[in-house]
Short mmCIF file of C-alpha atoms in Angstrom, two decimals:
data_model
loop_
_atom_site.label_atom_id
_atom_site.label_comp_id
_atom_site.label_asym_id
_atom_site.label_seq_id
_atom_site.Cartn_x
_atom_site.Cartn_y
_atom_site.Cartn_z
CA MET A 87 9.08 -2.27 -7.62
CA ARG A 88 7.06 -3.88 -4.40
CA VAL A 89 6.97 -2.96 -0.63
CA ARG A 90 9.74 -3.27 1.44
CA ASN A 91 9.44 -0.18 3.63
CA ILE A 92 6.16 1.27 5.15
CA LEU A 93 5.95 5.02 6.87
CA TRP A 94 2.91 5.04 8.73
CA ILE A 95 2.37 9.06 9.50
CA MET A 96 -0.41 9.53 12.24
CA CYS A 97 -1.63 12.93 13.13
CA ASP A 98 -3.53 13.50 16.62
CA GLN A 99 -7.00 15.00 15.82
CA LEU A 100 -7.02 15.72 12.99
CA ARG A 101 -10.23 16.07 11.14
CA PHE A 102 -10.81 14.67 7.32
CA ASP A 103 -11.89 17.90 6.06
CA TYR A 104 -8.68 20.11 7.07
CA LEU A 105 -6.60 19.45 4.21
CA SER A 106 -6.87 21.61 0.68
CA CYS A 107 -6.91 18.45 -1.18
CA ALA A 108 -10.29 17.36 1.26
CA GLY A 109 -11.81 20.58 -0.40
CA HIS A 110 -10.47 23.05 2.42
CA PRO A 111 -10.97 26.78 1.31
CA TYR A 112 -8.46 28.34 2.82
CA LEU A 113 -6.04 26.04 4.19
CA GLN A 114 -3.22 24.84 2.38
CA THR A 115 -1.40 21.41 2.68
CA PRO A 116 0.76 20.67 -0.59
CA ASN A 117 2.67 17.93 0.31
CA ILE A 118 0.21 16.02 1.90
CA ASP A 119 -1.74 17.07 -1.48
CA ALA A 120 0.87 15.66 -3.16
CA LEU A 121 0.61 12.42 -1.37
CA ALA A 122 -2.46 12.04 -2.58
CA ASN A 123 -1.86 12.94 -6.43
CA ARG A 124 1.11 9.59 -6.24
CA GLY A 125 -1.66 7.28 -4.35
CA VAL A 126 -4.94 6.83 -3.24
CA ARG A 127 -7.12 9.02 -0.99
CA PHE A 128 -10.18 7.48 1.03
CA SER A 129 -13.09 9.79 0.83
CA ARG A 130 -14.62 7.36 3.62
CA ALA A 131 -12.32 6.04 6.39
CA TYR A 132 -13.94 5.70 9.60
CA VAL A 133 -12.32 4.93 13.29
CA GLN A 134 -13.43 2.10 15.43
CA SER A 135 -13.81 4.22 18.45
CA PRO A 136 -13.89 8.53 18.42
CA ILE A 137 -11.05 9.06 21.41
CA CYS A 138 -7.55 8.09 21.10
CA GLY A 139 -6.57 5.05 22.83
CA PRO A 140 -9.17 2.33 21.84
CA SER A 141 -8.94 3.96 17.86
CA ARG A 142 -5.45 3.12 18.39
CA MET A 143 -5.41 -0.10 19.81
CA SER A 144 -7.78 -1.02 17.10
CA PHE A 145 -5.14 0.14 14.45
CA TYR A 146 -2.64 -1.30 15.96
CA THR A 147 -4.73 -4.82 16.63
CA GLY A 148 -6.64 -4.32 13.67
CA ARG A 149 -9.73 -5.66 15.72
CA TYR A 150 -12.80 -3.77 17.39
CA VAL A 151 -13.00 -2.32 20.55
CA ARG A 152 -15.04 -5.17 22.10
CA SER A 153 -12.54 -7.59 20.43
CA HIS A 154 -9.26 -6.01 22.26
CA GLY A 155 -10.81 -4.70 25.57
CA SER A 156 -9.21 -1.81 25.72
CA THR A 157 -12.97 0.61 25.85
CA TRP A 158 -11.10 3.99 26.62
CA ASN A 159 -8.18 6.67 27.49
CA GLY A 160 -5.96 4.41 29.97
CA VAL A 161 -7.99 0.66 29.85
CA PRO A 162 -5.09 -1.70 29.05
CA LEU A 163 -4.75 -3.71 26.17
CA ARG A 164 -4.63 -7.12 27.95
CA VAL A 165 -1.29 -8.98 27.69
CA GLY A 166 -1.48 -11.78 24.40
CA GLU A 167 -3.22 -9.65 22.81
CA PRO A 168 -1.68 -9.69 18.99
CA THR A 169 -0.75 -6.50 17.62
CA LEU A 170 0.67 -5.45 14.22
CA GLY A 171 4.38 -5.86 15.52
CA ASP A 172 3.87 -9.68 16.13
CA HIS A 173 1.94 -9.93 12.93
CA LEU A 174 5.31 -8.46 11.20
CA SER A 175 7.63 -9.98 13.09
CA GLU A 176 6.91 -13.06 12.04
CA ILE A 177 7.58 -12.06 8.19
CA GLY A 178 10.68 -10.50 9.40
CA VAL A 179 9.70 -6.78 9.38
CA ARG A 180 10.91 -4.18 12.31
CA THR A 181 8.53 -2.24 13.74
CA ALA A 182 9.05 1.02 15.44
CA LEU A 183 6.97 3.54 16.82
CA ILE A 184 8.31 7.02 16.50
CA GLY A 185 5.76 9.75 18.56
CA LYS A 186 2.48 8.79 20.36
CA THR A 187 0.02 5.47 21.27
CA HIS A 188 -1.55 6.45 24.17
CA MET A 189 -1.23 2.09 24.77
CA ARG A 190 -1.21 1.64 28.29
CA ALA A 191 0.44 -1.90 29.47
CA ASP A 192 -1.55 -4.53 31.63
CA THR A 193 1.08 -4.52 34.21
CA GLU A 194 -0.81 -6.96 36.36
CA GLY A 195 -1.38 -9.49 33.79
CA MET A 196 2.42 -9.54 32.73
CA ALA A 197 2.63 -9.84 36.64
CA ARG A 198 0.69 -12.36 36.77
CA LEU A 199 2.26 -14.43 33.97
CA GLY A 200 6.11 -12.95 35.58
CA ILE A 201 6.88 -11.28 32.21
CA ASP A 202 9.56 -8.83 33.59
CA PRO A 203 8.52 -5.36 31.91
CA GLU A 204 12.04 -4.47 31.50
CA SER A 205 12.90 -7.56 29.28
CA ILE A 206 12.39 -8.45 25.72
CA ILE A 207 9.21 -9.74 25.98
CA GLY A 208 8.26 -7.41 28.76
CA VAL A 209 9.18 -4.05 26.48
CA HIS A 210 7.28 -5.52 23.17
CA VAL A 211 4.09 -6.30 25.28
CA ALA A 212 4.15 -3.43 27.21
CA GLN A 213 5.11 -1.10 23.83
CA CYS A 214 1.97 -2.68 21.99
CA GLY A 215 4.34 -4.33 19.93
CA PHE A 216 6.76 -1.84 18.60
CA GLU A 217 10.21 -1.39 19.27
CA PRO A 218 9.66 1.95 20.94
CA TYR A 219 12.31 4.02 19.12
CA GLU A 220 11.12 7.09 20.51
CA ARG A 221 7.85 7.18 22.31
CA ASP A 222 5.96 10.27 23.63
CA ASP A 223 2.58 10.28 24.33
CA GLY A 224 2.28 14.26 23.65
CA LEU A 225 1.08 15.29 27.43
CA HIS A 226 3.52 16.35 30.17
CA PRO A 227 1.61 19.34 32.18
CA ASP A 228 3.14 19.59 35.66
CA GLY A 229 2.26 16.88 37.83
CA PRO A 230 1.84 13.23 37.88
CA TYR A 231 0.32 12.63 34.31
CA ALA A 232 3.43 11.68 32.16
CA PRO A 233 7.14 11.19 32.54
CA ASP A 234 10.35 13.47 32.05
CA PRO A 235 10.29 12.94 27.70
CA ALA A 236 13.53 12.71 25.77
CA TYR A 237 12.04 16.04 24.26
CA ASP A 238 12.85 17.61 27.31
CA ASP A 239 16.43 16.87 27.51
CA TYR A 240 16.71 17.75 24.10
CA LEU A 241 15.65 20.98 25.06
CA ARG A 242 16.82 21.84 27.91
CA ASP A 243 20.50 20.16 25.95
CA ARG A 244 19.67 23.58 23.43
CA GLY A 245 18.89 25.99 26.24
CA PHE A 246 15.06 25.73 27.05
CA GLY A 247 15.64 25.25 30.20
CA GLY A 248 13.48 24.99 33.20
CA SER A 249 11.39 22.18 35.19
CA ASN A 250 9.00 21.53 32.74
CA PRO A 251 10.28 22.68 29.16
CA TRP A 252 7.21 21.27 27.02
CA GLU A 253 4.92 22.96 29.14
CA GLN A 254 7.19 26.04 29.37
CA TRP A 255 8.46 26.16 26.44
CA ALA A 256 7.02 24.00 23.84
CA ASN A 257 3.51 24.62 24.72
CA SER A 258 3.38 28.72 26.07
CA ALA A 259 3.58 31.84 25.32
CA ARG A 260 4.83 34.83 26.09
CA GLY A 261 2.92 38.21 27.53
CA ASP A 262 3.97 41.67 26.80
CA ASP A 263 5.28 41.81 30.08
CA GLY A 264 7.72 38.87 30.59
CA LYS A 265 4.83 36.71 32.01
CA ILE A 266 4.67 32.82 30.38
CA LEU A 267 1.19 32.03 29.20
CA SER A 268 -0.08 28.96 29.21
CA GLY A 269 -0.85 27.37 25.75
CA TRP A 270 -3.68 25.09 27.82
CA LEU A 271 -5.77 28.01 28.06
CA LEU A 272 -7.70 29.28 24.65
CA ALA A 273 -7.35 32.59 24.95
CA HIS A 274 -3.61 32.43 23.82
CA ALA A 275 -3.83 30.14 20.80
CA ASP A 276 -3.54 33.55 18.64
CA LYS A 277 -0.18 33.75 20.32
CA PRO A 278 3.60 32.19 19.11
CA ALA A 279 4.58 29.38 21.01
CA ARG A 280 7.79 30.44 23.00
CA VAL A 281 10.19 27.33 21.62
CA PRO A 282 11.06 28.29 17.84
CA GLU A 283 9.92 25.82 15.26
CA GLU A 284 13.32 23.49 14.44
CA HIS A 285 12.61 22.55 17.63
CA SER A 286 9.01 21.91 18.25
CA GLU A 287 7.32 18.46 18.58
CA THR A 288 6.66 18.39 15.26
CA ALA A 289 9.92 19.14 13.76
CA TYR A 290 11.21 16.91 16.67
CA MET A 291 9.51 14.08 15.87
CA THR A 292 10.14 14.41 12.15
CA ASN A 293 14.16 14.40 12.45
CA ARG A 294 13.87 11.23 15.14
CA ALA A 295 11.98 9.89 12.37
CA MET A 296 14.96 10.55 9.86
CA ASP A 297 17.41 8.97 12.54
CA PHE A 298 15.11 5.76 12.44
CA ILE A 299 14.97 5.75 8.77
CA ARG A 300 18.63 5.78 8.24
CA GLU A 301 19.65 3.34 10.61
CA ALA A 302 17.00 1.03 9.13
CA LYS A 303 18.69 1.23 6.05
CA ALA A 304 21.64 0.44 7.43
CA ASP A 305 20.22 -2.76 9.29
CA GLY A 306 18.95 -4.07 6.25
CA ARG A 307 16.14 -5.30 7.08
CA PRO A 308 12.33 -4.70 6.17
CA TRP A 309 10.64 -1.76 8.53
CA CYS A 310 7.44 -0.11 9.10
CA ALA A 311 7.86 3.37 10.90
CA HIS A 312 4.91 4.76 12.65
CA LEU A 313 5.36 8.18 12.90
CA SER A 314 3.02 9.35 15.05
CA TYR A 315 2.65 13.48 15.60
CA ILE A 316 1.59 15.04 18.72
CA LYS A 317 -0.28 18.04 17.17
CA PRO A 318 -2.81 19.12 15.85
CA HIS A 319 -3.97 18.05 19.64
CA TRP A 320 -4.61 20.59 21.94
CA PRO A 321 -3.08 22.66 23.49
CA TYR A 322 -3.94 24.54 20.51
CA ILE A 323 -0.72 26.54 20.36
CA VAL A 324 2.11 26.38 17.16
CA PRO A 325 5.53 28.41 17.05
CA ALA A 326 6.05 31.20 14.44
CA PRO A 327 5.83 31.89 11.67
CA TYR A 328 2.66 29.54 11.72
CA HIS A 329 0.64 31.36 14.39
CA ASP A 330 -0.67 33.71 11.95
CA MET A 331 -0.69 32.52 8.89
CA TYR A 332 -4.25 32.14 8.71
CA GLY A 333 -7.23 34.67 10.45
CA ALA A 334 -10.36 34.62 11.74
CA ASN A 335 -11.96 35.62 8.32
CA GLN A 336 -10.77 32.19 6.64
CA VAL A 337 -12.45 30.34 9.55
CA VAL A 338 -14.82 28.54 7.26
CA PRO A 339 -18.66 28.83 9.16
CA VAL A 340 -19.46 26.75 12.25
CA VAL A 341 -21.60 23.76 11.43
CA ARG A 342 -24.66 23.89 14.19
CA SER A 343 -28.10 24.73 14.38
CA GLY A 344 -30.72 25.68 17.11
CA ARG A 345 -32.92 22.29 15.96
CA GLU A 346 -29.73 20.53 17.45
CA LYS A 347 -31.00 22.09 20.65
CA GLU A 348 -34.54 21.17 20.38
CA ASN A 349 -35.16 18.41 22.54
CA PRO A 350 -31.84 16.56 21.98
CA HIS A 351 -30.91 13.36 22.92
CA PRO A 352 -30.17 13.11 26.97
CA LEU A 353 -26.56 11.85 25.76
CA TYR A 354 -25.94 14.59 23.30
CA ALA A 355 -27.68 17.21 25.81
CA SER A 356 -24.51 16.24 28.14
CA TYR A 357 -22.13 16.35 25.87
CA MET A 358 -23.38 19.87 24.96
CA ALA A 359 -22.83 20.57 28.73
CA GLU A 360 -19.68 19.74 28.56
CA ARG A 361 -16.92 22.53 29.99
CA VAL A 362 -15.10 22.22 26.65
CA SER A 363 -18.73 22.57 24.05
CA ARG A 364 -19.81 25.64 26.45
CA VAL A 365 -16.19 27.53 25.98
CA PHE A 366 -16.44 26.57 21.76
CA ALA A 367 -19.64 28.14 22.29
CA ARG A 368 -19.04 31.34 23.30
CA PRO A 369 -18.60 34.07 20.24
CA GLY A 370 -15.13 34.55 18.74
CA VAL A 371 -13.27 31.21 20.73
CA ARG A 372 -13.56 29.45 17.47
CA GLU A 373 -12.06 32.34 15.21
CA ARG A 374 -8.98 32.51 17.93
CA VAL A 375 -8.52 28.67 18.44
CA ILE A 376 -9.36 27.39 14.57
CA HIS A 377 -6.20 29.43 13.19
CA ALA A 378 -3.32 27.88 15.17
CA TYR A 379 -5.09 24.53 14.33
CA MET A 380 -4.78 25.35 10.89
CA GLY A 381 -1.19 25.98 11.91
CA LEU A 382 -0.29 23.46 13.50
CA ILE A 383 -1.58 21.14 10.22
CA ARG A 384 0.76 23.70 7.92
CA GLN A 385 3.72 22.61 9.89
CA ILE A 386 2.55 19.21 9.55
CA ASP A 387 2.23 19.43 6.08
CA ASP A 388 5.88 21.07 5.77
CA HIS A 389 7.62 18.52 7.93
CA VAL A 390 5.80 15.80 5.32
CA GLY A 391 7.58 17.28 2.75
CA ARG A 392 10.92 17.32 4.62
CA LEU A 393 10.14 13.18 4.92
CA ALA A 394 9.33 12.86 1.00
CA ALA A 395 12.38 14.53 0.15
CA PHE A 396 13.98 12.47 2.50
CA LEU A 397 13.40 9.59 1.39
CA GLU A 398 14.00 10.48 -2.10
CA GLU A 399 17.97 11.37 -0.99
CA GLU A 400 18.20 8.43 0.64
CA GLY A 401 16.88 6.15 -2.42
CA LEU A 402 13.84 4.80 -0.31
CA ALA A 403 11.19 6.70 -2.33
CA ASP A 404 10.20 3.41 -4.77
CA SER A 405 10.42 0.78 -2.10
CA THR A 406 7.91 2.80 0.67
CA MET A 407 4.60 2.82 0.99
CA ILE A 408 3.50 5.88 2.73
CA VAL A 409 0.08 5.71 4.72
CA PHE A 410 -1.12 9.42 5.83
CA THR A 411 -4.24 9.46 8.57
CA SER A 412 -5.16 10.27 11.88
CA ASP A 413 -6.39 9.08 14.85
CA HIS A 414 -10.14 11.09 14.65
CA GLY A 415 -11.22 14.32 14.63
CA ASP A 416 -12.34 17.43 15.83
CA TYR A 417 -15.60 19.22 17.03
CA LEU A 418 -14.26 22.84 17.32
CA GLY A 419 -17.69 23.95 18.05
CA ASP A 420 -19.59 22.04 14.99
CA HIS A 421 -23.01 20.58 16.49
CA TRP A 422 -22.53 22.51 19.93
CA LEU A 423 -19.55 20.48 21.12
CA GLY A 424 -16.13 20.65 21.54
CA GLU A 425 -13.00 17.67 21.63
CA LYS A 426 -14.59 14.40 19.99
CA GLU A 427 -16.38 11.30 21.50
CA LEU A 428 -19.63 11.48 19.64
CA PHE A 429 -20.37 10.22 15.98
CA HIS A 430 -20.85 12.74 13.70
CA GLU A 431 -18.63 12.84 10.42
CA VAL A 432 -16.54 15.71 11.85
CA SER A 433 -15.37 13.08 14.94
CA VAL A 434 -15.40 9.61 13.76
CA LYS A 435 -14.12 10.33 9.84
CA ILE A 436 -10.43 10.51 9.25
CA PRO A 437 -8.23 11.86 6.53
CA LEU A 438 -6.99 8.69 4.77
CA ILE A 439 -4.23 8.40 2.26
CA VAL A 440 -2.14 5.73 1.17
CA VAL A 441 1.17 5.72 -1.21
CA ASP A 442 1.67 2.32 -2.57
CA PRO A 443 4.42 2.21 -4.95
CA SER A 444 4.30 -1.22 -6.50
CA ARG A 445 3.19 -1.04 -10.49
CA ASP A 446 -0.11 -2.78 -9.61
CA ALA A 447 -0.82 0.18 -7.82
CA ASP A 448 0.09 2.70 -10.96
CA ALA A 449 -3.54 2.84 -12.36
CA THR A 450 -5.09 4.23 -9.09
CA ARG A 451 -2.57 6.92 -8.64
CA GLY A 452 -4.32 10.10 -8.06
CA THR A 453 -7.85 9.29 -7.59
CA VAL A 454 -10.41 9.43 -4.55
CA THR A 455 -11.88 6.33 -3.68
CA ASP A 456 -15.73 6.31 -1.87
CA ALA A 457 -15.18 2.83 -0.54
CA MET A 458 -15.95 2.93 2.40
CA VAL A 459 -12.72 1.52 4.94
CA GLU A 460 -12.27 1.14 8.78
CA ALA A 461 -8.80 2.05 10.87
CA ILE A 462 -8.69 -2.00 10.82
CA ASP A 463 -7.83 -2.59 7.20
CA LEU A 464 -4.79 -0.73 8.33
CA ALA A 465 -2.97 -3.89 10.00
CA PRO A 466 -3.80 -6.43 7.16
CA THR A 467 -3.03 -4.35 4.41
CA PHE A 468 0.48 -3.65 5.94
CA VAL A 469 0.67 -7.36 6.29
CA ASP A 470 -0.46 -7.85 2.95
CA ALA A 471 1.88 -5.62 1.22
CA PHE A 472 5.15 -7.09 3.04
CA GLY A 473 3.99 -10.04 1.15
CA GLY A 474 2.57 -12.13 4.19
CA LYS A 475 -0.56 -13.60 4.53
CA PRO A 476 -3.35 -11.60 7.29
CA LYS A 477 -5.16 -13.73 9.58
CA PRO A 478 -8.71 -13.33 9.35
CA HIS A 479 -9.23 -14.94 12.68
CA ILE A 480 -7.32 -12.63 14.68
CA LEU A 481 -7.44 -9.36 12.31
CA GLU A 482 -10.74 -8.12 11.57
CA GLY A 483 -9.84 -5.87 8.95
CA ARG A 484 -9.61 -6.31 5.05
CA SER A 485 -6.66 -5.41 3.48
CA LEU A 486 -6.58 -2.58 1.05
CA LEU A 487 -4.13 -3.94 -1.41
CA PRO A 488 -6.86 -4.64 -4.21
CA LEU A 489 -8.57 -0.72 -3.94
CA LEU A 490 -5.34 -0.24 -4.34
CA SER A 491 -4.90 -1.94 -7.29
CA GLY A 492 -8.70 -0.69 -8.94
CA SER A 493 -10.94 -3.66 -7.96
CA ARG A 494 -14.72 -2.67 -8.29
CA ASP A 495 -14.99 -5.97 -6.06
CA TRP A 496 -14.30 -4.85 -2.80
CA THR A 497 -17.15 -3.26 -0.52
CA ARG A 498 -18.82 -3.31 2.84
CA ARG A 499 -22.15 -3.00 3.89
CA ALA A 500 -21.47 -0.82 6.73
CA VAL A 501 -18.85 0.46 9.57
CA ILE A 502 -18.94 -0.10 13.44
CA SER A 503 -17.43 2.47 15.70
CA GLU A 504 -17.66 2.22 19.74
CA TYR A 505 -17.57 4.81 22.91
CA ASP A 506 -18.21 4.09 26.57
CA TYR A 507 -19.11 6.81 28.05
CA SER A 508 -18.46 5.72 31.54
CA GLN A 509 -15.53 8.36 32.63
CA ARG A 510 -17.63 10.83 31.35
CA ARG A 511 -19.86 13.46 32.57
CA ALA A 512 -23.19 11.58 31.16
CA ARG A 513 -23.29 8.41 33.00
CA VAL A 514 -23.47 10.61 36.16
CA ASP A 515 -26.17 12.75 34.48
CA HIS A 516 -28.30 9.76 33.58
CA ASP A 517 -27.29 7.28 36.85
CA VAL A 518 -25.94 4.76 33.92
CA PRO A 519 -24.33 1.89 35.41
CA VAL A 520 -21.15 1.64 34.17
CA PRO A 521 -21.45 -1.46 32.52
CA ASP A 522 -24.23 0.13 30.21
CA CYS A 523 -22.07 2.86 29.08
CA ARG A 524 -21.85 1.93 25.56
CA MET A 525 -22.89 3.00 22.47
CA THR A 526 -22.10 1.22 19.01
CA MET A 527 -22.56 3.39 15.61
CA VAL A 528 -23.53 1.74 12.12
CA PHE A 529 -23.20 3.60 8.91
CA ASP A 530 -24.07 1.88 6.23
CA GLY A 531 -23.37 5.08 3.70
CA ARG A 532 -26.35 7.30 4.09
CA TRP A 533 -28.04 5.98 6.73
CA LYS A 534 -26.18 6.34 10.41
CA LEU A 535 -27.82 4.69 13.99
CA VAL A 536 -26.38 5.09 17.00
CA HIS A 537 -27.45 2.22 19.26
CA VAL A 538 -27.06 3.67 23.05
CA GLU A 539 -27.62 0.62 25.86
CA GLY A 540 -31.30 1.37 28.00
CA MET A 541 -31.86 4.69 25.68
CA ARG A 542 -33.58 5.13 22.26
CA PRO A 543 -31.17 5.84 19.76
CA MET A 544 -30.15 8.55 17.41
CA LEU A 545 -30.56 8.35 13.76
CA TYR A 546 -29.21 10.56 11.18
CA ASP A 547 -30.20 10.40 7.33
CA LEU A 548 -26.62 11.60 5.63
CA GLU A 549 -28.47 11.85 2.27
CA SER A 550 -31.40 14.30 3.19
CA ASP A 551 -29.63 15.96 6.29
CA PRO A 552 -25.64 16.05 5.54
CA ASP A 553 -24.78 18.23 8.30
CA GLU A 554 -26.54 15.93 10.21
CA PHE A 555 -28.61 18.53 12.05
CA VAL A 556 -31.96 16.07 12.94
CA ASP A 557 -31.80 13.35 14.79
CA LEU A 558 -34.86 11.04 13.63
CA GLY A 559 -34.22 8.39 16.27
CA ASP A 560 -38.18 9.05 18.09
CA ASP A 561 -39.68 9.16 14.46
CA PRO A 562 -41.80 6.07 13.84
CA ALA A 563 -42.00 6.72 10.58
CA CYS A 564 -38.09 5.58 10.58
CA GLU A 565 -38.98 2.38 12.58
CA ALA A 566 -37.72 0.30 9.32
CA GLU A 567 -34.76 1.80 8.66
CA GLN A 568 -33.92 1.53 12.57
CA ALA A 569 -34.96 -2.26 12.18
CA ARG A 570 -32.37 -2.95 9.50
CA LEU A 571 -29.48 -1.15 10.88
CA LEU A 572 -30.02 -2.90 14.02
CA GLY A 573 -30.11 -6.32 12.24
CA LEU A 574 -26.48 -4.94 11.06
CA MET A 575 -25.20 -4.42 14.45
CA PHE A 576 -26.64 -7.74 15.53
CA ALA A 577 -25.15 -9.61 12.81
CA TRP A 578 -21.64 -7.94 13.52
CA ALA A 579 -21.92 -8.51 17.49
CA ARG A 580 -23.35 -12.26 16.79
CA ASN A 581 -19.45 -12.99 14.86
CA PRO A 582 -16.91 -11.42 17.27
CA ALA A 583 -13.20 -12.57 16.65
CA ASN A 584 -12.61 -14.29 19.89
CA ARG A 585 -11.41 -17.80 18.55
CA ILE A 586 -7.67 -16.49 18.15
CA THR A 587 -5.98 -19.14 18.48
CA MET A 588 -6.45 -21.52 15.86
CA SER A 589 -7.59 -20.90 12.00
CA ASP A 590 -10.12 -21.53 10.25
CA ASP A 591 -8.37 -23.63 8.38
CA GLN A 592 -6.72 -25.27 11.09
CA ILE A 593 -10.71 -26.06 12.27
CA ALA A 594 -11.62 -27.04 9.33
CA ALA A 595 -8.69 -30.16 9.17
CA ALA A 596 -9.54 -31.34 12.33
CA TYR A 597 -13.11 -32.59 11.27
CA ASP A 598 -13.69 -35.88 11.59
CA THR A 599 -9.92 -37.08 12.47
CA GLU A 600 -11.20 -39.15 15.57
CA LEU A 601 -10.97 -42.92 13.43
CA ASP A 602 -7.53 -41.81 12.54
CA ALA A 603 -6.76 -41.44 16.67
CA ASN A 604 -8.34 -44.58 17.50
CA ILE A 605 -11.61 -42.82 19.17
CA LEU A 606 -13.82 -45.20 18.49
CA ILE A 607 -17.38 -43.49 19.55
CA GLY A 608 -20.24 -45.18 18.75
CA TYR A 609 -19.12 -47.88 16.74
CA TRP A 610 -20.70 -51.50 17.68
CA ASP A 611 -18.07 -54.09 16.84
CA GLU A 612 -15.04 -54.52 14.92
CA ALA A 613 -16.50 -55.14 12.04
CA GLU A 614 -18.13 -51.57 11.81
CA VAL A 615 -14.34 -50.01 12.45
CA ASP A 616 -13.28 -51.96 9.76
CA ALA A 617 -15.92 -51.58 7.43
CA ALA A 618 -15.73 -47.53 8.17
CA ARG A 619 -11.49 -47.71 8.10
CA LYS A 620 -12.03 -49.34 4.45
CA ALA A 621 -14.29 -46.16 3.65
CA ARG A 622 -12.67 -43.65 4.51
CA GLY A 623 -9.61 -45.82 2.82
CA ASP A 624 -11.67 -45.48 -0.35
CA ALA A 625 -12.97 -41.95 -0.05
CA GLU A 626 -9.00 -40.95 -0.01
#
């Protein structure tokens, strides 16, 4: 059976190596592993930016950050930027969001064009092309950061009251003296969240995804449901029984070396000095946090199992493509860093599993491919899977369907990822003008170059140094590799997808049409015009 629906599951801040199918020695993810056994696991998948907002905008547009322009969290995606919802609506597919996007609407652009944010068009533009079945961007601390989500009302209706149930129940613990302990504080990561598991964020969003699928099944249109889980992103706190499933003895050793602190790249030094990096360097912190991180992942895995069983019960398993991925990774103390944002594998590389129910994919079920793929490849894959024709002058990624059917012709010379550090301390530390706060990673599968405007590059050889401990960016012996990778980056930079209003085929068809339109440029007299018309007629 061909694909009629797509369930696109995205986790937030899930590392590529924290799944048992990817080789984690202690964390068991049997339901995600089952997806890998039914489909293809991509062992070298990379995001277009190692931070939430820009990464997700690349997923949703199928375009590099330099093309869509949303360079950091909170930078609006401009009005008129085509999204997955636009491409799929053209072929009759309903595209809905359940969970997080990190999208910020271009309200100034909407006002300039006279678009009412509450209108059908306004909602479409403001929600990144998705039908916002249930949008929840996942962070709701006390203060002005985010509005009261629907999830808060859900909790209040079930007796979990207070001014901020998200924070006071879902992301806090209770001390022995009854005091509420904030889940923001890493010291409390070993304690269970106050909320019962069945009412946690992960359970709630899974239920809402099921609600949508039931409604969409009754509606009858093909659908793409983007279930975007809020976890295992911080706050690192998880409800019982997941809070103590793993102990400190099941935390894999930290990946860092004293060599990384010897004459580090200036930007790297600034990131090692960030508060979140310094706290993860303290003895005992990783052990307390990572078991909660593992518990959050195991909880997601259990709910992935619920979803798979639900699709079977609804008779949709044989017509629904399932995609499982993440928006970026998490350092968790590796390389002396916390959070994400730089370009080590644990930050920029993501898990990606695609289960294609069509018969064309039978030959690759349960396989692992090391083809280098990018987040922008999913949008054209989805269009292709629904029987549409991806638009290469807009979508900069490439459909993965050939890989799913076993093609060996699918290759990519290098992957690209970008980062704008203008809102980080590194800009202030080094007095860099905002426009110059750009880094671009080029990775060819062995050599990884990070071009830094105004500074020397970073360079790693993952064949001889798979842990990425040795920065060769100032090594004269590596100048040839630097030049080669810069050439790849320059070739990429010379070919931006800026002309999105006319396809290549339309441009080609517009060639040499002046004579047909009686635009007679360069002719001497009527005889020359008649001869030209006859020649065109002969050619036709």
